[in-house]
PDB file of C-alpha atoms and ligand atoms in Angstrom:
ATOM      1  CA  MET A   7       0.000   0.000   0.000  1.00 54.00           C
ATOM      2  CA  SER A   8       1.216   3.493  -0.778  1.00 64.00           C
ATOM      3  CA  PRO A   9       1.838   5.803   2.169  1.00 76.00           C
ATOM      4  CA  ALA A  10      -0.815   8.363   3.033  1.00 90.00           C
ATOM      5  CA  HIS A  11      -0.738  11.367   0.756  1.00 96.00           C
ATOM      6  CA  PRO A  12      -0.340  15.073   1.505  1.00 97.00           C
ATOM      7  CA  ALA A  13      -3.401  17.196   0.711  1.00 98.00           C
ATOM      8  CA  VAL A  14      -4.673  20.752   0.829  1.00 98.00           C
ATOM      9  CA  PHE A  15      -7.645  21.302   3.139  1.00 98.00           C
ATOM     10  CA  LEU A  16      -9.613  24.413   2.247  1.00 99.00           C
ATOM     11  CA  ASP A  17     -12.146  26.361   4.210  1.00 98.00           C
ATOM     12  CA  ARG A  18     -15.095  27.235   1.957  1.00 98.00           C
ATOM     13  CA  ASP A  19     -16.786  30.548   2.842  1.00 98.00           C
ATOM     14  CA  GLY A  20     -14.453  33.536   2.620  1.00 98.00           C
ATOM     15  CA  THR A  21     -11.647  31.350   1.270  1.00 98.00           C
ATOM     16  CA  MET A  22     -12.939  29.750  -1.956  1.00 98.00           C
ATOM     17  CA  ILE A  23     -16.163  31.710  -2.348  1.00 98.00           C
ATOM     18  CA  GLU A  24     -17.630  34.989  -1.131  1.00 98.00           C
ATOM     19  CA  ASP A  25     -18.744  34.908   2.479  1.00 96.00           C
ATOM     20  CA  VAL A  26     -22.345  36.041   2.122  1.00 92.00           C
ATOM     21  CA  GLY A  27     -23.135  35.520   5.802  1.00 89.00           C
ATOM     22  CA  SER A  28     -25.241  32.429   5.417  1.00 90.00           C
ATOM     23  CA  LEU A  29     -25.154  30.808   1.990  1.00 93.00           C
ATOM     24  CA  ASP A  30     -28.647  29.354   2.084  1.00 93.00           C
ATOM     25  CA  ARG A  31     -29.380  28.956  -1.622  1.00 94.00           C
ATOM     26  CA  VAL A  32     -27.301  28.085  -4.641  1.00 95.00           C
ATOM     27  CA  GLU A  33     -28.210  31.334  -6.447  1.00 94.00           C
ATOM     28  CA  ARG A  34     -26.045  33.257  -3.953  1.00 95.00           C
ATOM     29  CA  LEU A  35     -22.938  31.153  -4.635  1.00 97.00           C
ATOM     30  CA  ALA A  36     -20.097  33.371  -5.892  1.00 97.00           C
ATOM     31  CA  PHE A  37     -16.591  32.040  -6.466  1.00 98.00           C
ATOM     32  CA  PHE A  38     -13.654  34.374  -6.059  1.00 98.00           C
ATOM     33  CA  PRO A  39     -12.284  34.903  -9.590  1.00 98.00           C
ATOM     34  CA  TRP A  40      -8.982  33.112  -8.818  1.00 98.00           C
ATOM     35  CA  THR A  41     -10.342  30.056  -7.036  1.00 98.00           C
ATOM     36  CA  VAL A  42     -10.655  27.685  -9.996  1.00 98.00           C
ATOM     37  CA  ASP A  43      -7.147  28.477 -11.255  1.00 98.00           C
ATOM     38  CA  ALA A  44      -5.658  28.085  -7.790  1.00 98.00           C
ATOM     39  CA  ILE A  45      -7.248  24.683  -7.240  1.00 98.00           C
ATOM     40  CA  ARG A  46      -6.256  23.507 -10.716  1.00 98.00           C
ATOM     41  CA  ALA A  47      -2.648  24.460  -9.974  1.00 98.00           C
ATOM     42  CA  LEU A  48      -2.736  22.491  -6.722  1.00 98.00           C
ATOM     43  CA  ASN A  49      -4.279  19.497  -8.494  1.00 98.00           C
ATOM     44  CA  ARG A  50      -1.582  19.574 -11.165  1.00 98.00           C
ATOM     45  CA  ALA A  51       1.080  19.584  -8.494  1.00 97.00           C
ATOM     46  CA  GLY A  52      -0.446  16.360  -7.174  1.00 97.00           C
ATOM     47  CA  PHE A  53      -2.434  17.656  -4.223  1.00 98.00           C
ATOM     48  CA  PRO A  54      -5.905  16.348  -3.535  1.00 98.00           C
ATOM     49  CA  VAL A  55      -7.966  19.357  -2.431  1.00 98.00           C
ATOM     50  CA  VAL A  56     -10.551  18.755   0.290  1.00 98.00           C
ATOM     51  CA  VAL A  57     -13.155  21.216   1.571  1.00 98.00           C
ATOM     52  CA  VAL A  58     -13.692  21.401   5.358  1.00 98.00           C
ATOM     53  CA  THR A  59     -16.447  23.795   6.372  1.00 98.00           C
ATOM     54  CA  ASN A  60     -18.549  24.660   9.420  1.00 98.00           C
ATOM     55  CA  GLN A  61     -22.193  24.924   8.382  1.00 97.00           C
ATOM     56  CA  ALA A  62     -24.040  25.598  11.619  1.00 97.00           C
ATOM     57  CA  GLY A  63     -26.874  27.103   9.562  1.00 97.00           C
ATOM     58  CA  VAL A  64     -28.154  23.532   9.344  1.00 97.00           C
ATOM     59  CA  ALA A  65     -28.374  23.257  13.142  1.00 98.00           C
ATOM     60  CA  ARG A  66     -29.929  26.725  13.306  1.00 97.00           C
ATOM     61  CA  GLY A  67     -32.653  25.728  10.841  1.00 97.00           C
ATOM     62  CA  TRP A  68     -31.577  28.247   8.184  1.00 96.00           C
ATOM     63  CA  PHE A  69     -31.098  25.646   5.434  1.00 96.00           C
ATOM     64  CA  ALA A  70     -31.206  21.893   4.977  1.00 96.00           C
ATOM     65  CA  GLU A  71     -28.345  19.516   4.277  1.00 97.00           C
ATOM     66  CA  ALA A  72     -29.887  19.020   0.827  1.00 97.00           C
ATOM     67  CA  VAL A  73     -29.128  22.693   0.094  1.00 96.00           C
ATOM     68  CA  LEU A  74     -25.502  22.139   1.054  1.00 97.00           C
ATOM     69  CA  ASP A  75     -25.342  19.171  -1.305  1.00 97.00           C
ATOM     70  CA  GLU A  76     -26.814  21.303  -4.073  1.00 97.00           C
ATOM     71  CA  ILE A  77     -24.263  24.066  -3.449  1.00 98.00           C
ATOM     72  CA  HIS A  78     -21.380  21.593  -3.448  1.00 98.00           C
ATOM     73  CA  ARG A  79     -22.591  20.016  -6.686  1.00 98.00           C
ATOM     74  CA  ALA A  80     -22.747  23.483  -8.260  1.00 98.00           C
ATOM     75  CA  MET A  81     -19.212  24.209  -7.021  1.00 98.00           C
ATOM     76  CA  ALA A  82     -18.017  20.903  -8.483  1.00 98.00           C
ATOM     77  CA  ARG A  83     -19.516  21.772 -11.882  1.00 98.00           C
ATOM     78  CA  THR A  84     -17.797  25.160 -11.982  1.00 98.00           C
ATOM     79  CA  LEU A  85     -14.495  23.637 -10.929  1.00 98.00           C
ATOM     80  CA  GLU A  86     -14.778  20.819 -13.455  1.00 98.00           C
ATOM     81  CA  ALA A  87     -15.475  23.299 -16.259  1.00 98.00           C
ATOM     82  CA  GLY A  88     -12.163  24.945 -15.364  1.00 98.00           C
ATOM     83  CA  GLY A  89     -10.194  21.704 -15.151  1.00 98.00           C
ATOM     84  CA  ALA A  90     -10.083  21.749 -11.344  1.00 98.00           C
ATOM     85  CA  LYS A  91     -11.322  19.249  -8.800  1.00 98.00           C
ATOM     86  CA  VAL A  92     -12.214  19.061  -5.136  1.00 98.00           C
ATOM     87  CA  ALA A  93     -11.801  15.461  -3.980  1.00 98.00           C
ATOM     88  CA  ALA A  94     -14.503  15.699  -1.310  1.00 98.00           C
ATOM     89  CA  TYR A  95     -16.625  18.158   0.653  1.00 98.00           C
ATOM     90  CA  TYR A  96     -16.795  17.675   4.422  1.00 98.00           C
ATOM     91  CA  TYR A  97     -19.015  19.840   6.570  1.00 98.00           C
ATOM     92  CA  CYS A  98     -20.083  20.109  10.188  1.00 98.00           C
ATOM     93  CA  PRO A  99     -23.861  20.734  10.390  1.00 98.00           C
ATOM     94  CA  HIS A 100     -23.870  20.899  14.198  1.00 98.00           C
ATOM     95  CA  HIS A 101     -24.023  23.638  16.775  1.00 98.00           C
ATOM     96  CA  PRO A 102     -24.434  23.342  20.549  1.00 97.00           C
ATOM     97  CA  GLN A 103     -27.079  26.106  20.505  1.00 96.00           C
ATOM     98  CA  GLY A 104     -28.847  24.848  17.388  1.00 97.00           C
ATOM     99  CA  THR A 105     -32.613  24.815  17.103  1.00 97.00           C
ATOM    100  CA  VAL A 106     -32.922  21.643  15.022  1.00 97.00           C
ATOM    101  CA  ALA A 107     -32.829  18.812  17.526  1.00 96.00           C
ATOM    102  CA  GLU A 108     -30.856  16.297  15.503  1.00 96.00           C
ATOM    103  CA  TYR A 109     -27.983  18.769  14.959  1.00 98.00           C
ATOM    104  CA  ALA A 110     -28.107  20.702  18.236  1.00 98.00           C
ATOM    105  CA  ARG A 111     -25.146  19.251  20.062  1.00 97.00           C
ATOM    106  CA  SER A 112     -21.464  19.630  20.601  1.00 96.00           C
ATOM    107  CA  CYS A 113     -19.493  17.396  18.307  1.00 98.00           C
ATOM    108  CA  ASP A 114     -15.958  16.508  17.329  1.00 98.00           C
ATOM    109  CA  CYS A 115     -16.216  17.988  13.833  1.00 98.00           C
ATOM    110  CA  ARG A 116     -16.963  21.690  14.343  1.00 98.00           C
ATOM    111  CA  LYS A 117     -13.743  23.526  13.515  1.00 98.00           C
ATOM    112  CA  PRO A 118     -11.333  24.053  15.246  1.00 98.00           C
ATOM    113  CA  ALA A 119     -12.018  20.459  16.335  1.00 98.00           C
ATOM    114  CA  ARG A 120     -10.309  18.060  13.958  1.00 98.00           C
ATOM    115  CA  GLY A 121     -13.118  15.603  13.162  1.00 98.00           C
ATOM    116  CA  LEU A 122     -13.612  16.645   9.542  1.00 98.00           C
ATOM    117  CA  ILE A 123      -9.930  16.242   8.704  1.00 98.00           C
ATOM    118  CA  ASP A 124      -9.702  12.937  10.543  1.00 98.00           C
ATOM    119  CA  ARG A 125     -12.660  11.640   8.539  1.00 98.00           C
ATOM    120  CA  ALA A 126     -11.165  12.861   5.266  1.00 98.00           C
ATOM    121  CA  ALA A 127      -7.796  11.321   6.111  1.00 98.00           C
ATOM    122  CA  ARG A 128      -9.409   7.936   6.714  1.00 98.00           C
ATOM    123  CA  ASP A 129     -11.665   8.078   3.653  1.00 98.00           C
ATOM    124  CA  LEU A 130      -9.044   9.336   1.199  1.00 98.00           C
ATOM    125  CA  ASP A 131      -5.805   7.989   2.707  1.00 97.00           C
ATOM    126  CA  LEU A 132      -4.342  11.410   3.456  1.00 98.00           C
ATOM    127  CA  ASP A 133      -1.561  12.441   5.834  1.00 97.00           C
ATOM    128  CA  PRO A 134      -2.636  15.641   7.636  1.00 97.00           C
ATOM    129  CA  ALA A 135       0.832  16.171   9.105  1.00 96.00           C
ATOM    130  CA  ARG A 136       2.257  16.604   5.601  1.00 95.00           C
ATOM    131  CA  SER A 137      -0.705  18.692   4.419  1.00 97.00           C
ATOM    132  CA  PHE A 138      -1.788  22.317   4.386  1.00 98.00           C
ATOM    133  CA  VAL A 139      -4.872  24.002   5.835  1.00 98.00           C
ATOM    134  CA  VAL A 140      -6.051  27.306   4.353  1.00 99.00           C
ATOM    135  CA  GLY A 141      -8.773  29.532   5.751  1.00 98.00           C
ATOM    136  CA  ASP A 142      -9.879  33.068   6.541  1.00 98.00           C
ATOM    137  CA  LYS A 143     -10.248  32.581  10.304  1.00 98.00           C
ATOM    138  CA  TRP A 144      -7.936  31.737  13.170  1.00 98.00           C
ATOM    139  CA  LEU A 145     -10.097  28.704  13.852  1.00 98.00           C
ATOM    140  CA  ASP A 146      -8.950  27.323  10.485  1.00 98.00           C
ATOM    141  CA  VAL A 147      -5.352  27.951  11.510  1.00 98.00           C
ATOM    142  CA  ARG A 148      -6.003  26.289  14.876  1.00 98.00           C
ATOM    143  CA  LEU A 149      -7.444  23.278  13.081  1.00 98.00           C
ATOM    144  CA  GLY A 150      -4.346  23.036  10.910  1.00 98.00           C
ATOM    145  CA  ARG A 151      -2.022  23.256  13.871  1.00 98.00           C
ATOM    146  CA  ALA A 152      -4.066  20.640  15.737  1.00 97.00           C
ATOM    147  CA  VAL A 153      -3.470  18.094  12.969  1.00 98.00           C
ATOM    148  CA  GLY A 154       0.186  19.042  12.466  1.00 97.00           C
ATOM    149  CA  ALA A 155      -0.372  20.673   9.075  1.00 98.00           C
ATOM    150  CA  ARG A 156       1.140  23.895   7.832  1.00 98.00           C
ATOM    151  CA  THR A 157      -1.339  26.765   7.805  1.00 98.00           C
ATOM    152  CA  VAL A 158      -2.171  29.753   5.637  1.00 98.00           C
ATOM    153  CA  LEU A 159      -4.519  32.578   6.615  1.00 98.00           C
ATOM    154  CA  VAL A 160      -6.034  34.415   3.631  1.00 98.00           C
ATOM    155  CA  ARG A 161      -7.159  38.029   3.875  1.00 98.00           C
ATOM    156  CA  THR A 162     -10.371  37.446   1.913  1.00 98.00           C
ATOM    157  CA  GLY A 163     -13.644  36.906   3.776  1.00 98.00           C
ATOM    158  CA  THR A 164     -12.985  37.927   7.372  1.00 98.00           C
ATOM    159  CA  GLY A 165      -9.245  37.292   7.049  1.00 98.00           C
ATOM    160  CA  ALA A 166      -8.165  40.929   6.930  1.00 98.00           C
ATOM    161  CA  VAL A 167     -10.003  41.597  10.195  1.00 98.00           C
ATOM    162  CA  GLU A 168      -8.717  38.364  11.713  1.00 98.00           C
ATOM    163  CA  GLU A 169      -5.160  39.362  10.852  1.00 98.00           C
ATOM    164  CA  MET A 170      -5.505  42.497  12.996  1.00 97.00           C
ATOM    165  CA  ARG A 171      -6.946  40.518  15.912  1.00 97.00           C
ATOM    166  CA  ARG A 172      -4.535  37.635  16.226  1.00 96.00           C
ATOM    167  CA  PRO A 173      -4.866  35.777  19.526  1.00 96.00           C
ATOM    168  CA  ASP A 174      -1.551  35.425  21.368  1.00 96.00           C
ATOM    169  CA  ASP A 175      -1.576  31.648  21.226  1.00 97.00           C
ATOM    170  CA  VAL A 176      -1.807  31.057  17.480  1.00 97.00           C
ATOM    171  CA  MET A 177       0.292  31.947  14.432  1.00 97.00           C
ATOM    172  CA  ALA A 178      -0.051  30.958  10.784  1.00 98.00           C
ATOM    173  CA  ASP A 179       2.883  29.816   8.667  1.00 98.00           C
ATOM    174  CA  ALA A 180       1.833  32.401   6.087  1.00 98.00           C
ATOM    175  CA  ILE A 181      -0.679  35.246   5.798  1.00 98.00           C
ATOM    176  CA  VAL A 182      -1.464  36.148   2.183  1.00 98.00           C
ATOM    177  CA  ASP A 183      -4.007  38.147   0.218  1.00 98.00           C
ATOM    178  CA  ASN A 184      -6.074  35.326  -1.239  1.00 98.00           C
ATOM    179  CA  LEU A 185      -6.247  31.689  -2.320  1.00 99.00           C
ATOM    180  CA  ALA A 186      -4.162  32.357  -5.438  1.00 98.00           C
ATOM    181  CA  ALA A 187      -1.306  33.632  -3.292  1.00 98.00           C
ATOM    182  CA  ALA A 188      -1.855  30.766  -0.855  1.00 98.00           C
ATOM    183  CA  ALA A 189      -1.522  28.234  -3.684  1.00 98.00           C
ATOM    184  CA  SER A 190       1.714  29.864  -4.849  1.00 98.00           C
ATOM    185  CA  TRP A 191       3.074  29.820  -1.309  1.00 98.00           C
ATOM    186  CA  MET A 192       2.174  26.152  -0.821  1.00 98.00           C
ATOM    187  CA  LEU A 193       3.691  25.109  -4.140  1.00 97.00           C
ATOM    188  CA  MET A 194       6.887  26.969  -3.278  1.00 96.00           C
ATOM    189  CA  ASN A 195       7.070  25.503   0.226  1.00 94.00           C
ATOM    190  CA  ARG A 196       5.753  22.006  -0.277  1.00 87.00           C
ATOM    191  CA  SER A 197       9.132  20.293  -0.236  1.00 73.00           C
ATOM    192  CA  LEU A 198      10.132  21.617   3.179  1.00 58.00           C
ATOM    193  CA  LYS A 199       8.095  19.018   4.972  1.00 52.00           C
ATOM    194  CA  SER A 200       6.511  16.675   2.443  1.00 47.00           C
ATOM    195  CA  ASP A 201       8.235  14.483  -0.072  1.00 49.00           C
ATOM    196  CA  ILE A 202       6.059  14.829  -3.137  1.00 46.00           C
TER     197      ILE A 202
HETATM  198 MG1  LIG B   6     -14.341  30.929   6.265  1.00 76.66          MG
HETATM  199 ZN1  LIG B   7     -20.016  18.648  13.898  1.00 76.66          ZN
END
């Protein structure tokens, strides 16, 4: 069996697509203009790209899981048209203060908890410790550090505000303007820790 593979784990809202507050219908989906190219470049360099996203709107009753599936299918179509691919979409639908009983609980998959990445690693044979995590919030960076990955904070979404409010106990390996710059940084730095 081949050893587990490095991957790039991407936050969704504010990192790949516009953060519209609560993306509750597919008509509001808006990719950043560089996202498809950035993911295609990562794919070509051999990285599986995996989405890991908190979607507490499900627990809050704002939209159903079926809407998430529809949004992720629409994202996959746009990516495919541009020669890019996300290997899988993992989301946490839970929230401790949710109003929908079946999702209203604490869980091990709401970022910064590592459940989504652990599930992806098992399903897809990935090695988080040789991977990257990219997001627009410190909780994405915390997730990356928790699994031993290298981390990139992007300034899109809430990233520019997050950058100015860095908690003392967390630091990203890189802070860059957007996912295009993050992809360049990862491709330049991939050999420092991984062997692909
Ligand atoms: Mg985000
Ligand atoms: Zn969860």
